[in-house]
Coordinates of C-alpha atoms and ligand atoms in Angstrom, one line a residue:
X780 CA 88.3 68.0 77.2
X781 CA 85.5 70.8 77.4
X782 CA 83.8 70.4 80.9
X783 CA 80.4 72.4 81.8
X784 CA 78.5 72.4 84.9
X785 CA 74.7 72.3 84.1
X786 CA 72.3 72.9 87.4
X787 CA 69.5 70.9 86.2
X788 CA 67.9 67.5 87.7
X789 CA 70.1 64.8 85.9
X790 CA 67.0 63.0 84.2
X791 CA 66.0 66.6 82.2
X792 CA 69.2 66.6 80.4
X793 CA 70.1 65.0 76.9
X794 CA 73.7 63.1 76.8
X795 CA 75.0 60.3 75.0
X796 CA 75.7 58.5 78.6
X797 CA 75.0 60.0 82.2
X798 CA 77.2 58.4 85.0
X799 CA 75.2 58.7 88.1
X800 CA 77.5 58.5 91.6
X801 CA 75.5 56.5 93.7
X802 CA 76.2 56.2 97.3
X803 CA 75.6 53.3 99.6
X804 CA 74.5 54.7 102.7
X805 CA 71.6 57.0 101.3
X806 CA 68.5 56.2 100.3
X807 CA 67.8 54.9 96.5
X808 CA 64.7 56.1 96.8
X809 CA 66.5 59.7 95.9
X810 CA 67.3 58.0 92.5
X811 CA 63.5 57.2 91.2
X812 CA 63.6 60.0 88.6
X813 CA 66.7 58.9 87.0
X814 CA 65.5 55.4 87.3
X815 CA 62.6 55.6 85.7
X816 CA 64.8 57.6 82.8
X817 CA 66.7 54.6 82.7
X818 CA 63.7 52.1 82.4
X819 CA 64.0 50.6 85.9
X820 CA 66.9 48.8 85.4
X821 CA 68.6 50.3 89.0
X822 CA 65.2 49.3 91.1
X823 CA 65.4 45.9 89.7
X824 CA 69.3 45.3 90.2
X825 CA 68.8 46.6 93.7
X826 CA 65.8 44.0 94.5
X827 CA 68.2 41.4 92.7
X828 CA 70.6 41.6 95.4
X829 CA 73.5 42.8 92.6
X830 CA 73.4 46.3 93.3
X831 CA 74.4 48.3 96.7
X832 CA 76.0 51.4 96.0
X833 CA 79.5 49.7 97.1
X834 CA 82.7 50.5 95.2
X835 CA 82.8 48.9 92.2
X836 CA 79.1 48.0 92.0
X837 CA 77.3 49.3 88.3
X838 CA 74.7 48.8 86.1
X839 CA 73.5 50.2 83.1
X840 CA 70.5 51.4 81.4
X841 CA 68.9 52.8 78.7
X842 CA 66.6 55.8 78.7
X843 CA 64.2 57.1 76.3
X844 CA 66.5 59.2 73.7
X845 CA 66.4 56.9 70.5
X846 CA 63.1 57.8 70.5
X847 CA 64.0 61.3 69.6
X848 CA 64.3 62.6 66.0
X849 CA 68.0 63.7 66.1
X850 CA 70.2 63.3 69.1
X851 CA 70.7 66.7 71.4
X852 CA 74.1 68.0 72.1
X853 CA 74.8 67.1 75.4
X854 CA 73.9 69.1 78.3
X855 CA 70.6 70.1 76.1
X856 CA 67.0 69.8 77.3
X857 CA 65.8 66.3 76.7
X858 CA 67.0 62.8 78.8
X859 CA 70.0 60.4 79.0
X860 CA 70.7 57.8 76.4
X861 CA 72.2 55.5 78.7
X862 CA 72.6 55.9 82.5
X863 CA 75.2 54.6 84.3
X864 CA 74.7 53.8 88.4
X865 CA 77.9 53.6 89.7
X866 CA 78.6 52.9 93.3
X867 CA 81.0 54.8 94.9
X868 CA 80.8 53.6 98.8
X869 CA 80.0 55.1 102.0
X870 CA 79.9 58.7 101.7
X871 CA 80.9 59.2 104.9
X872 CA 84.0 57.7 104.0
X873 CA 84.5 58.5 100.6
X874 CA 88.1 59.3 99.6
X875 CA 88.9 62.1 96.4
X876 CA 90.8 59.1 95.0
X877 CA 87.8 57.3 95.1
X878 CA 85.7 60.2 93.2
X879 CA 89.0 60.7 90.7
X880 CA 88.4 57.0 90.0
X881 CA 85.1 57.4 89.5
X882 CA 85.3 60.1 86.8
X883 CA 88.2 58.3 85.3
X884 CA 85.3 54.8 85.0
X885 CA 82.8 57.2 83.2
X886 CA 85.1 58.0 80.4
X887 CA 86.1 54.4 79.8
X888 CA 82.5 53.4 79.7
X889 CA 82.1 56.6 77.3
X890 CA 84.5 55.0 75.2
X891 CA 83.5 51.3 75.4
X892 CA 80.1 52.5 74.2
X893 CA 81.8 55.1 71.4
X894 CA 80.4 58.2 72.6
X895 CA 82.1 61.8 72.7
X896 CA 80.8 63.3 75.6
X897 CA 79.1 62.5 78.8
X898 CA 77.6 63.8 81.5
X899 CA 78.6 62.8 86.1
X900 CA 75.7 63.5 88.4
X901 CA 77.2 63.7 91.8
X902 CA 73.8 64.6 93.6
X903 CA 73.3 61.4 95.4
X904 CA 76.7 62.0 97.4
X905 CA 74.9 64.7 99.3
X906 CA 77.0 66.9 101.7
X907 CA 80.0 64.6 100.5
X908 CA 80.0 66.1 96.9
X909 CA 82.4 69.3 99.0
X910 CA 84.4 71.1 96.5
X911 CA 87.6 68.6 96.8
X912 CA 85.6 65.8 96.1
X913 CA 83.9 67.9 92.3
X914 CA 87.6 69.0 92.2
X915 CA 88.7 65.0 92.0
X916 CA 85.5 63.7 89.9
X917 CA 86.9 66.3 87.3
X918 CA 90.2 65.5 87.6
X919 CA 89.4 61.7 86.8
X920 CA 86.9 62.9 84.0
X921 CA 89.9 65.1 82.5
X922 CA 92.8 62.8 82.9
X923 CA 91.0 59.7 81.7
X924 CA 90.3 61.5 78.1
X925 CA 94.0 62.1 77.7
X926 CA 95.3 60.1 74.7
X927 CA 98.8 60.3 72.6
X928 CA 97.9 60.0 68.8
X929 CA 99.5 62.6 67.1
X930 CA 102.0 59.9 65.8
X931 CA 99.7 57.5 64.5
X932 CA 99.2 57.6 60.8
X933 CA 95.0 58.3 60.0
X934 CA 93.0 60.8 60.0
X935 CA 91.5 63.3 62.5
X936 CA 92.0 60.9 65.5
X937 CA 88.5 59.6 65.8
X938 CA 88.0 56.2 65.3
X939 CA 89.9 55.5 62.3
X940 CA 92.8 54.8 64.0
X941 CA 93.9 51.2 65.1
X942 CA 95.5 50.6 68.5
X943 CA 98.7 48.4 69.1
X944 CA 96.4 45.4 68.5
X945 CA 94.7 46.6 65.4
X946 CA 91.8 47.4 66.7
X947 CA 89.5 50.7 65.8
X948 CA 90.4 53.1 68.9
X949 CA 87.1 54.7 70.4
X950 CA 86.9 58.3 69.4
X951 CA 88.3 60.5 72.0
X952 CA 85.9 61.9 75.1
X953 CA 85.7 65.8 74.5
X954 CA 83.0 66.9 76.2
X955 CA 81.8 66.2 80.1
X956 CA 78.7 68.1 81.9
X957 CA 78.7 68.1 85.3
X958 CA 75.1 67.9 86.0
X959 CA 72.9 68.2 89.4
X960 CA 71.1 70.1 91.4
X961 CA 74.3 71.5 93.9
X962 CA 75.9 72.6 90.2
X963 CA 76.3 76.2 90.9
X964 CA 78.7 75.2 94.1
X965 CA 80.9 73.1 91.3
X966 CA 81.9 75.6 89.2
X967 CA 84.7 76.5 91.5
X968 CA 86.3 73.1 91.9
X969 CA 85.5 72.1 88.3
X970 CA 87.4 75.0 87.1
X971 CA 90.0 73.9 89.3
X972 CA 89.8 70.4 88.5
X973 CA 89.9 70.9 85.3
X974 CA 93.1 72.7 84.9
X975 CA 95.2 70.7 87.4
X976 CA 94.0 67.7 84.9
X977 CA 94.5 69.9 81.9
X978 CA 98.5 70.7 83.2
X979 CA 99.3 66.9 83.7
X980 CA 97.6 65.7 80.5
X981 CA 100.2 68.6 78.7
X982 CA 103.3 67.1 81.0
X983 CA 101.8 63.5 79.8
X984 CA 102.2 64.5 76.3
X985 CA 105.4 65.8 76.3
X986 CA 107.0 62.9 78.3
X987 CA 105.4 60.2 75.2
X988 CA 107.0 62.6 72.8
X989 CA 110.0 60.5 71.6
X990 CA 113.8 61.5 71.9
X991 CA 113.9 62.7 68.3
X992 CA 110.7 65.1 68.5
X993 CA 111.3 66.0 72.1
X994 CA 114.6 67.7 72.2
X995 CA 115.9 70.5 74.1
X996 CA 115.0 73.3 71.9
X997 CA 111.2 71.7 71.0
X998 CA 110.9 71.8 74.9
X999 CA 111.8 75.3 75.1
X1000 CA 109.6 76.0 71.7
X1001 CA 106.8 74.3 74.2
X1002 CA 107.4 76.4 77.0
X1003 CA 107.5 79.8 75.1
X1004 CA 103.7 78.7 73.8
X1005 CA 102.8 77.6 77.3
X1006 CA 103.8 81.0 78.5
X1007 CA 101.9 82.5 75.7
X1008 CA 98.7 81.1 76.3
X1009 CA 98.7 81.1 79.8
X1010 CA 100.3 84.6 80.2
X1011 CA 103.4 83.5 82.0
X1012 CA 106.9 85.1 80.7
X1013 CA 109.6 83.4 79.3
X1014 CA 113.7 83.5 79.2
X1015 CA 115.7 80.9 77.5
X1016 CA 119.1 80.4 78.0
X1017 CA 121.2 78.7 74.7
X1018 CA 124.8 77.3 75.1
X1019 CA 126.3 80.7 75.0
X1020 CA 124.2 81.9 77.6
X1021 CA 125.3 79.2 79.8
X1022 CA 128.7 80.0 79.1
X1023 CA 128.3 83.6 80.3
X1024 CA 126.5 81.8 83.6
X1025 CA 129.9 79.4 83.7
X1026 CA 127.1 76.4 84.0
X1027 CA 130.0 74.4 83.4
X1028 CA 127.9 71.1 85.0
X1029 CA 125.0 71.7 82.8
X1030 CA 127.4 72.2 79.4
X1031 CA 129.3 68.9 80.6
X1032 CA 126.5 66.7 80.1
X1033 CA 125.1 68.3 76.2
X1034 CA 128.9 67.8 75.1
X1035 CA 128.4 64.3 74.1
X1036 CA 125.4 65.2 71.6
X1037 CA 124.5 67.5 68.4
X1038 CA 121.5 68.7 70.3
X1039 CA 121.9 72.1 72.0
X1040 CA 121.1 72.6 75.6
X1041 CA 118.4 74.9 77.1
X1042 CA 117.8 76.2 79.8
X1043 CA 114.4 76.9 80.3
X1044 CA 112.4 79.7 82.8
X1045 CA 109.2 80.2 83.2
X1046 CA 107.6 83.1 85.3
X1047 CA 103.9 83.7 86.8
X1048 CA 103.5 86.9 88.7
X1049 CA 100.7 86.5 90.4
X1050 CA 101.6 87.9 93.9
X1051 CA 102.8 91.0 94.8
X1052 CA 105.3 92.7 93.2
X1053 CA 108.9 91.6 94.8
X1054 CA 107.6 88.9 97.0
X1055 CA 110.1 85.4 97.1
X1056 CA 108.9 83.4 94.4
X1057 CA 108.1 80.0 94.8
X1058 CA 110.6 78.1 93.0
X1059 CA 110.0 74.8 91.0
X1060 CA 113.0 72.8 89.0
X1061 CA 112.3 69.9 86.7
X1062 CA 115.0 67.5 85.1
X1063 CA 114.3 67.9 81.3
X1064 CA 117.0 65.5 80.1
X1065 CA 115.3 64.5 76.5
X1066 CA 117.2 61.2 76.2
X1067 CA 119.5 59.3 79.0
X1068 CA 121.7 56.9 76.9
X1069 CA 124.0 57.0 79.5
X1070 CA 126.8 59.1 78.3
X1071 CA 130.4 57.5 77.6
X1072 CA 129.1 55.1 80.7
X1073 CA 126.7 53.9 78.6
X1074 CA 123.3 52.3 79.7
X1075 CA 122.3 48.8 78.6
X1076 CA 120.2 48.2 75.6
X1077 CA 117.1 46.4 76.9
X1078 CA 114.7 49.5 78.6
X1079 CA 117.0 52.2 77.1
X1080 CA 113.5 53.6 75.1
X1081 CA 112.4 54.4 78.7
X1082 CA 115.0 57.2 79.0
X1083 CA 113.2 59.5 76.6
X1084 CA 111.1 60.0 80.1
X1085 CA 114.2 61.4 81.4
X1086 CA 112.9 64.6 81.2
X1087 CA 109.7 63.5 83.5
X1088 CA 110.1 66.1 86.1
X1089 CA 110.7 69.2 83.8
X1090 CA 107.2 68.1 81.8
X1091 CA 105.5 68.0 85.6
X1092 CA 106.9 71.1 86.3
X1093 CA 105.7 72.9 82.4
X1094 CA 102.4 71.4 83.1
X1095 CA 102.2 73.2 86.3
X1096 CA 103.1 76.3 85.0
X1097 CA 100.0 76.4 82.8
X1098 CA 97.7 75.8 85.3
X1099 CA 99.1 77.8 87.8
X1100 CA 99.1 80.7 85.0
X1101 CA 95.6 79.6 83.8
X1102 CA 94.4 80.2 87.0
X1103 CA 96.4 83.1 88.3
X1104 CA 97.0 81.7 91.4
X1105 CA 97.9 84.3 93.8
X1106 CA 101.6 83.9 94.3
X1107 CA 105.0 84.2 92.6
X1108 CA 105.9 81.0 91.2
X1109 CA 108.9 80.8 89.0
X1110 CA 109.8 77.6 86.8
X1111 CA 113.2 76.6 85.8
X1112 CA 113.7 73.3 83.4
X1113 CA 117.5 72.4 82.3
X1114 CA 117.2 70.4 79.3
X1115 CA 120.0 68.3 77.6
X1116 CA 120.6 65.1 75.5
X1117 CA 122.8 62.1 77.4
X1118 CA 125.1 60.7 74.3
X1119 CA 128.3 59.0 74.4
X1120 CA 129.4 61.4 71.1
X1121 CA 133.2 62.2 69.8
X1122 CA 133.5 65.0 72.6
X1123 CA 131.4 63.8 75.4
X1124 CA 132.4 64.0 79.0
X1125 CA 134.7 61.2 79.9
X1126 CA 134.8 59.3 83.5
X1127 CA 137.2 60.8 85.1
X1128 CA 136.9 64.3 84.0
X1129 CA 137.0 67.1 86.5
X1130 CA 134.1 69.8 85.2
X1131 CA 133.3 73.4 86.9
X1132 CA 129.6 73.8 88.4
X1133 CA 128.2 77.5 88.1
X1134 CA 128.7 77.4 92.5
X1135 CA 132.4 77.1 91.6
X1136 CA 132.4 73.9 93.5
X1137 CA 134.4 71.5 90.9
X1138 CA 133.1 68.0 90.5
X1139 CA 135.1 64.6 89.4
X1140 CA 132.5 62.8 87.3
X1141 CA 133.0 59.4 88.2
X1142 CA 130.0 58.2 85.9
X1143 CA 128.2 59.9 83.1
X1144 CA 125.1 58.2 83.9
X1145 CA 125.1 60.1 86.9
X1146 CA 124.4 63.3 84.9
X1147 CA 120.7 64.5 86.3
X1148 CA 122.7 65.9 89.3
X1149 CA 124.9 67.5 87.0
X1150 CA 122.5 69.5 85.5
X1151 CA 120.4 70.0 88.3
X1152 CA 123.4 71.7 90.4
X1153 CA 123.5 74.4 88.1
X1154 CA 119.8 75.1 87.6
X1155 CA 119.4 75.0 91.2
X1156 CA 122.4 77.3 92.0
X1157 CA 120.8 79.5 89.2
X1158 CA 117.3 79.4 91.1
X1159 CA 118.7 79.9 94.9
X1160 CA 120.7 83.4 93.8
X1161 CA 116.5 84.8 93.5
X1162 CA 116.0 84.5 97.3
X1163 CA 113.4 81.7 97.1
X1164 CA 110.5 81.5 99.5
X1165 CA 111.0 77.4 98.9
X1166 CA 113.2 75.4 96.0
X1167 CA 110.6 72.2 95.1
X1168 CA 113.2 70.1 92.5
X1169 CA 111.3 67.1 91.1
X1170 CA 113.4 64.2 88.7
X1171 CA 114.0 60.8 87.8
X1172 CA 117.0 60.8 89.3
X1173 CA 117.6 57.2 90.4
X1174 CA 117.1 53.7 89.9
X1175 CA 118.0 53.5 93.8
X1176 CA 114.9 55.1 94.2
X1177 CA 112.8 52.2 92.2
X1178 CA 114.0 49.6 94.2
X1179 CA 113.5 51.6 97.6
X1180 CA 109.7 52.6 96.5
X1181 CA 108.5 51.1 93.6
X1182 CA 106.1 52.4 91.4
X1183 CA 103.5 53.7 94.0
X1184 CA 105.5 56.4 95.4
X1185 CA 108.0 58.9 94.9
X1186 CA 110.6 59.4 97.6
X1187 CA 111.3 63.1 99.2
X1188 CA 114.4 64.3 100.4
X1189 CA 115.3 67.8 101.6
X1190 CA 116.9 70.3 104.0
X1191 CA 113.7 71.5 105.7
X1192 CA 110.9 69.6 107.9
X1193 CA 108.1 71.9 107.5
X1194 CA 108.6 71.7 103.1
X1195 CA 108.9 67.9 103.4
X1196 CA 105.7 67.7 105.3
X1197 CA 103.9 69.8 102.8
X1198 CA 104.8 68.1 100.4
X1199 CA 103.6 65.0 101.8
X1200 CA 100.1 66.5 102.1
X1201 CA 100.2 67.6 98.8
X1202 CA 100.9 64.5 97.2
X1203 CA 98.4 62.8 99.6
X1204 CA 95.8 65.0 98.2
X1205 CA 96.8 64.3 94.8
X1206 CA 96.8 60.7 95.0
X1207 CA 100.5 61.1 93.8
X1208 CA 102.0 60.0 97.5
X1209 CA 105.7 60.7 98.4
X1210 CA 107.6 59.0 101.6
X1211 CA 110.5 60.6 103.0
X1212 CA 114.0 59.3 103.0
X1213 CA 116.2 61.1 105.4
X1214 CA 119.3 63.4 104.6
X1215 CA 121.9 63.3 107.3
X1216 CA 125.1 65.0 106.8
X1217 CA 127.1 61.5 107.3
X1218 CA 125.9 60.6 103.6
X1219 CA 128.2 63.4 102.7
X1220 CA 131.5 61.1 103.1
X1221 CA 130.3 59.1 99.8
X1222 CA 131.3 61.9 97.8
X1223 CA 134.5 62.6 98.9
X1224 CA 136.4 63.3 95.7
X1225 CA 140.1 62.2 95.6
X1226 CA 140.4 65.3 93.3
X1227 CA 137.9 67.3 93.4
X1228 CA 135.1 68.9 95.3
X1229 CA 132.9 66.8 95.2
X1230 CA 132.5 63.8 92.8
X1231 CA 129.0 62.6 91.4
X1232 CA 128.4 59.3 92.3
X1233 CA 129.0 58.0 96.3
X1234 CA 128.0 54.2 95.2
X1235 CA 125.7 51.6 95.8
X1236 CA 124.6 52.4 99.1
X1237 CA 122.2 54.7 99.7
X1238 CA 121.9 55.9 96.1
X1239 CA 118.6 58.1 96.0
X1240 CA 119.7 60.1 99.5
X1241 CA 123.7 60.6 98.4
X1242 CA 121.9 62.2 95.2
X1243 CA 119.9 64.6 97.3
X1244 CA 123.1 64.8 98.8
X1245 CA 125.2 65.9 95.9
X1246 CA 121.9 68.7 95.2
X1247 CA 121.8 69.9 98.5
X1248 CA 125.5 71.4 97.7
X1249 CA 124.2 73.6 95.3
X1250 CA 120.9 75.4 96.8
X1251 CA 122.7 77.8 99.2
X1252 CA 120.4 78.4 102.5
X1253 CA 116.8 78.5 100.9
X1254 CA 114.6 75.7 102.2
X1255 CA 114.7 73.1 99.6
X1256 CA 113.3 69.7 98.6
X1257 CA 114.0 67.5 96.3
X1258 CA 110.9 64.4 94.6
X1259 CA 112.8 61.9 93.3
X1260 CA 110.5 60.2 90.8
X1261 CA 112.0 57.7 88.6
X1262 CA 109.5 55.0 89.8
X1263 CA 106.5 56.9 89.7
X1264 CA 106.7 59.2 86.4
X1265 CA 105.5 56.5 83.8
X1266 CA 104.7 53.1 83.9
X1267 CA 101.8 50.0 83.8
X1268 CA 100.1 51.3 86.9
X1269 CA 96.3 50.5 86.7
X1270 CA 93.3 53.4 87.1
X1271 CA 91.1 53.9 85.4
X1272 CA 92.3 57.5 84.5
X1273 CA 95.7 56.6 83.5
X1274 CA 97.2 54.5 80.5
X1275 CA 100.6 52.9 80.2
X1276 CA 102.9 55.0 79.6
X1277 CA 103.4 58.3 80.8
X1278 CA 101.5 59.2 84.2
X1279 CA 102.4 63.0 84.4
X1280 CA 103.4 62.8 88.5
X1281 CA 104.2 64.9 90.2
X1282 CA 102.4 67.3 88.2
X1283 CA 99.0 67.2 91.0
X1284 CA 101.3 67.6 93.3
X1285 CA 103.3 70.5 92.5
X1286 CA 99.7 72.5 92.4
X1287 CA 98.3 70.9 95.4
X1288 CA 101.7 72.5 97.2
X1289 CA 101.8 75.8 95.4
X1290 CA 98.1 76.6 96.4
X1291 CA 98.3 75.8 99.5
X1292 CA 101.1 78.2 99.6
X1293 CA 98.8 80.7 97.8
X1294 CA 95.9 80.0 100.2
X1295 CA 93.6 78.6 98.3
Ligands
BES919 N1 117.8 58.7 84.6 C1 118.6 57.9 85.4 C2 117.7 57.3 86.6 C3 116.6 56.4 86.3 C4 116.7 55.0 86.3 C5 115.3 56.9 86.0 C6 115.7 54.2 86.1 C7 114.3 56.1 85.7 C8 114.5 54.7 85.8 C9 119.8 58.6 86.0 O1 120.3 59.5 85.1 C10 120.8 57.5 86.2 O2 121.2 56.9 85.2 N2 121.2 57.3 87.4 C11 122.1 56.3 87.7 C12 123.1 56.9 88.8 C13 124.2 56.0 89.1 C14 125.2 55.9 88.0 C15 124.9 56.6 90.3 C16 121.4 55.1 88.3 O3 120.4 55.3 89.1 O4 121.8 54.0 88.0
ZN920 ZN1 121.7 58.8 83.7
ZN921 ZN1 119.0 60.5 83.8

């Protein structure tokens, strides 16, 4: 989505649909210009009694464009076609959520109307419309035009396509204006905005990707073009690489499958030169059938999200190089198949992590933590200022949670409550589970090291438990997000399926780590 920020009074500019934020607690009487635009329909909805500016309040009029000889591109000189009051709330109270939502309720009424573009007045919220608040409007505006088509038959994607139930889709949103009289202050947090949307819409569309397009090596093709185009570098390490680096853990898991492994890593320089590098690890497994200990049919499409946490983390990376962030940040994505093939890993076998610390795998299912162990190993010899590992690593974690937030786990306070605030910020909320070293005893390997899998109890922290062997003495944390990464969860600026958490979250952390 294209987003503009146009400093004009609302009423003087042409668009297919203006959303108007409307705040309880101010006076209407500020909105008499757009109302008349809109043929009085928000005077006479307020005298009705059915309009206050509450949350969830709207009403919708029409202003004077058909009247026009050919429509003007939006953000032109001329008036709204339709004007949308929507109520946000107090704005003494208002929330970013409430803002993201906001945005995200624009676009659907963009598409329930079948109109490309659109333009969000904010100029009602007064001193509320800060920066974080534009920052979340555009955020909801950005996510809420995110669609996955590109494996529908039809062509060009507008409107000729049918949905699930065979109905013409809307044609996508491309365009939003960000209009008012305050619009020079929102080019800052639109800009923003607009890329953290931008990075979780790309980690949204390569977690719908199926099994069979999204395999290791097209997620390494995907991050060598992110790195191009956001002017990151880019290293990718192939089976005989890994060999050299003895990531025996990593190479245990791609055994069972004709798909080669890669290890991906992505680098933005944008601190100074030899400063500790932020450091963040996604789980990129493609598909998780399981291994030998294979995984029951009903759900099993599901696992082609497996690799949830490395598309957050390759999303990130394009924003953060978009917007040159001021800091080191340094990405690093293992990426395998899960198959039960001729020479998979068996139960039982004893493999050799890259720490040198050998591990009994108990259960092949429990194969995230395999090839986390090395890429974390891999990441803690660079002297990290912080390790942030995100990954749907365990069902445990569903049932602890749910769907509303991921859990965190990790070896240092002071990261965990970042992270927290960072997720808080994001709307993409995290609750800490704790890590004490008496979890340890579950993995007590009768010949091994360690083995990888310490039972029902406890599952998501004896996880955390089994990573925290392998990331030396850098302060690490670890976002478990198998309930949160995809799902039915209803906003209005996400759809079922893929949600692209912790993606927000990641860049909420890493620039507050780069003061900004
Ligand atoms: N990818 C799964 C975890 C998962 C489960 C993610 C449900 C999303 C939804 C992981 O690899 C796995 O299979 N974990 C096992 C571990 C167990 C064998 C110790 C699990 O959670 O059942
Ligand atoms: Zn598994
Ligand atoms: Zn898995």
């Amino acid at each position: 989505m294209r987003v503009e920020v146009v400093p004009r009074a609302p009423e003087t500019v042409a668009a297919p649909l203006t959303a108007v934020l409307v705040a309880a607690d101010r006076p209407f009487a500020e909105l008499d210009a757009l109302d008349r635009a809109a043929g009085g329909v928000l005077g006479r909805a307020v005298r009705a009694g059915d309009f206050k500016g509450r949350r969830g309040d709207r009403v919708l009029g029409y202003g004077g464009g058909w009247e026009e000889p050919a429509p003007a591109p939006v953000g032109a000189r001329g008036g709204p076609d339709r004007v949308l009051f929507l109520g946000v709330g107090d704005s003494a109270s208002l929330a970013r959520e409430d803002l993201r939502r906001a945005g995200g309720s624009a676009v659907r009424t963009a598409e329930d109307h079948r109109v490309s573009s659109l333009a969000l007045c904010p100029d009602h919220l007064g001193g509320a419309a800060d920066s974080s608040r534009v920052q979340a409007a555009v955020e909801g505006l950005v996510l809420a035009s995110w669609r996955f088509a590109e494996l529908r038959s039809g062509q060009g994607g507008s409107g000729t396509k049918t949905g699930a139930g065979g109905e013409r889709t809307p044609p996508p949103v491309e365009t939003a204006v960000l209009v008012g009289r305050l619009a020079a202050e929102w080019e800052e947090p639109a800009r923003i905005g607009h890329a953290f949307a931008e990075g979780e819409n790309l980690a949204r569309t390569l977690q719908a990707r199926p099994g069979n397009v999204a395999t290791p090596s097209h997620l390494a093709a995907e991050a060598g073009r992110i790195a191009a185009r956001a002017g990151l570098e880019c290293e990718i390490l192939g089976p005989a690489e890994m060999e050299a680096e003895r990531m025996g853990a990593l190479l245990s898991v791609a055994r069972g499958s004709r798909e080669e492994p890669r290890l991906i890593v992505l680098r933005h320089r944008g601190g100074e030169a030899g400063a500790a590098p932020l450091v963040l690890v996604g789980k990129g497994l493609t598909f998780d059938a399981g291994g030998i200990s294979l995984k029951p049919a009903k759900g099993m499409e599901d696992m082609k999200y497996d690799m949830s946490g490395g598309a957050a983390v390759l999303g990130a990376m394009m924003a953060i190089g978009r917007l040159a962030l001021p800091v080191n940040v340094t990405a690093v994505v293992p990426s395998s198949e899960n198959l039960p093939g001729g020479s998979a890993t068996k139960p039982g076998d004893v493999v050799r992590s890259r720490a040198g610390k050998s591990i009994e795998v108990i259960n092949t299912d429990a194969e995230g933590r395999l090839i986390l162990a090395d890429a974390l190993h891999y990441a803690a010899e660079w002297n990290p200022a912080a390790i942030v590992d995100c990954a749907t690593l365990t069902g445990a974690c569903v049932i602890a949670l749910g769907h509303h937030r991921s859990a965190v786990l990790g070896s240092d306070d002071g990261l965990v409550g970042e992270l927290r605030g960072a997720g808080d910020r994001a709307a993409e909320p995290c609750w800490p589970l704790p890590l004490d070293r008496e979890y340890r005893k579950q993995l007590n390997s009768d010949f091994a090291d360690l083995k990888n899998v310490g039972g029902r109890p406890a599952g998501t922290i004896t996880a955390a438990c089994f990573l925290s062997e392998f990331v030396g003495s850098a302060p690490w944390a670890h976002l478990d997000i198998a309930g949160t990464a995809y799902g039915r969860t209803k906003k209005p600026y996400l759809r079922n399926g893929p949600a692209g958490v912790p993606c927000r979250l990641l860049l909420e952390w890493v620039r507050a780590r780069a003061g900004r």
